[in-house]
Short mmCIF file of C-alpha atoms and ligand atoms in Angstrom, two decimals:
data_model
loop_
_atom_site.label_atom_id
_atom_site.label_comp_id
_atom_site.label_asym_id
_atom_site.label_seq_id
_atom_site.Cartn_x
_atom_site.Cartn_y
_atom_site.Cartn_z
CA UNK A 528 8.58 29.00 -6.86
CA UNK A 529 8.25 25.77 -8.62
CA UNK A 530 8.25 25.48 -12.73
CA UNK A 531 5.28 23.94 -14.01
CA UNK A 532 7.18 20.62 -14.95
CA UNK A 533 8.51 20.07 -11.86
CA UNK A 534 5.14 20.02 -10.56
CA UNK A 535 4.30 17.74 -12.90
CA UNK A 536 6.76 15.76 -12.30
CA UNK A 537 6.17 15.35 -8.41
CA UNK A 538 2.54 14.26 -9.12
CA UNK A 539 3.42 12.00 -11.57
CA UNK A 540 5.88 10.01 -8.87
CA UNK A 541 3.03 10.70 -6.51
CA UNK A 542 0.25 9.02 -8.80
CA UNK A 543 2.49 6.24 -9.96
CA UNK A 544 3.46 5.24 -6.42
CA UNK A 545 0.28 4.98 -5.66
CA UNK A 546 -0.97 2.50 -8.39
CA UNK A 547 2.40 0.27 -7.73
CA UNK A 548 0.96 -0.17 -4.04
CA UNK A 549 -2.85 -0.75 -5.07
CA UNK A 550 -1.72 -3.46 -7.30
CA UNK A 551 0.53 -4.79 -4.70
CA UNK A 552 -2.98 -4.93 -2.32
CA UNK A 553 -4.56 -6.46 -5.03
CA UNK A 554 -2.57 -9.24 -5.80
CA UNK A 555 -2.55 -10.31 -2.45
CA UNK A 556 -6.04 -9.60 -1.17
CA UNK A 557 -5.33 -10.27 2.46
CA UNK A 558 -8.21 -9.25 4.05
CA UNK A 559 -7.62 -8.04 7.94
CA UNK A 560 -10.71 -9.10 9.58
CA UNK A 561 -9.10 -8.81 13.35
CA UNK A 562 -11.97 -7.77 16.09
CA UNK A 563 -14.13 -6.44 12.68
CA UNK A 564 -11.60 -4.63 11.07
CA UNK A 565 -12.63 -3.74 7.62
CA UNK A 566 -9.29 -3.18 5.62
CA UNK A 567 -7.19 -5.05 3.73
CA UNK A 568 -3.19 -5.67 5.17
CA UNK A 569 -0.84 -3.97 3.40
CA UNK A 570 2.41 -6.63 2.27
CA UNK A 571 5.75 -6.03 3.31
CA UNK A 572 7.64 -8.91 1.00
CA UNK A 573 10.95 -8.11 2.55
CA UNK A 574 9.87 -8.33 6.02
CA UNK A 575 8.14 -11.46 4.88
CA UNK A 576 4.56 -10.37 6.74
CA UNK A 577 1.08 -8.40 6.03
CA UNK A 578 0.26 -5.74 8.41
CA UNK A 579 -2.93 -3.33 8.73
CA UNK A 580 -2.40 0.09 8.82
CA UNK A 581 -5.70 0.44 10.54
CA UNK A 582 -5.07 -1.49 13.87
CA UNK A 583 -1.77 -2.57 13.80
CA UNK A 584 -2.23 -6.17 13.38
CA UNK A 585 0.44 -7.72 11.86
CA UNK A 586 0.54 -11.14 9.62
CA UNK A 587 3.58 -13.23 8.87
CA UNK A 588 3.34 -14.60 5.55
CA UNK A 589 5.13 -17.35 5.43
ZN1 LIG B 1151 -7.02 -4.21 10.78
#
């Protein structure tokens, strides 16, 4: 069984992973748009392109 901290601790990677990637979104704001797609592309800065998660379309950014 797990201690209470180390619960805490596996949110808390959890929760902070997930604001480092919404800011990531956000600072890019590439907007998907491909046959009415209504997501925004997730950046992949060391594959140097945007892709959506949604339908697979896939952006180079440079
Ligand atoms: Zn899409």
């Amino acid at each position: 069984m797990l201690s209470r901290s180390t619960t805490n601790a596996v949110a808390y990677r959890a929760s902070s992973m997930r604001r480092m990637r919404r800011r990531a979104a956000q600072a890019t704001r590439l907007y998907c748009s491909t046959n009415g797609c209504t997501s925004f592309l997730l950046v992949d800065e060391t594959a140097g392109v945007a892709r959506c998660e949604i339908c697979g379309y896939t952006r180079r950014l440079h």
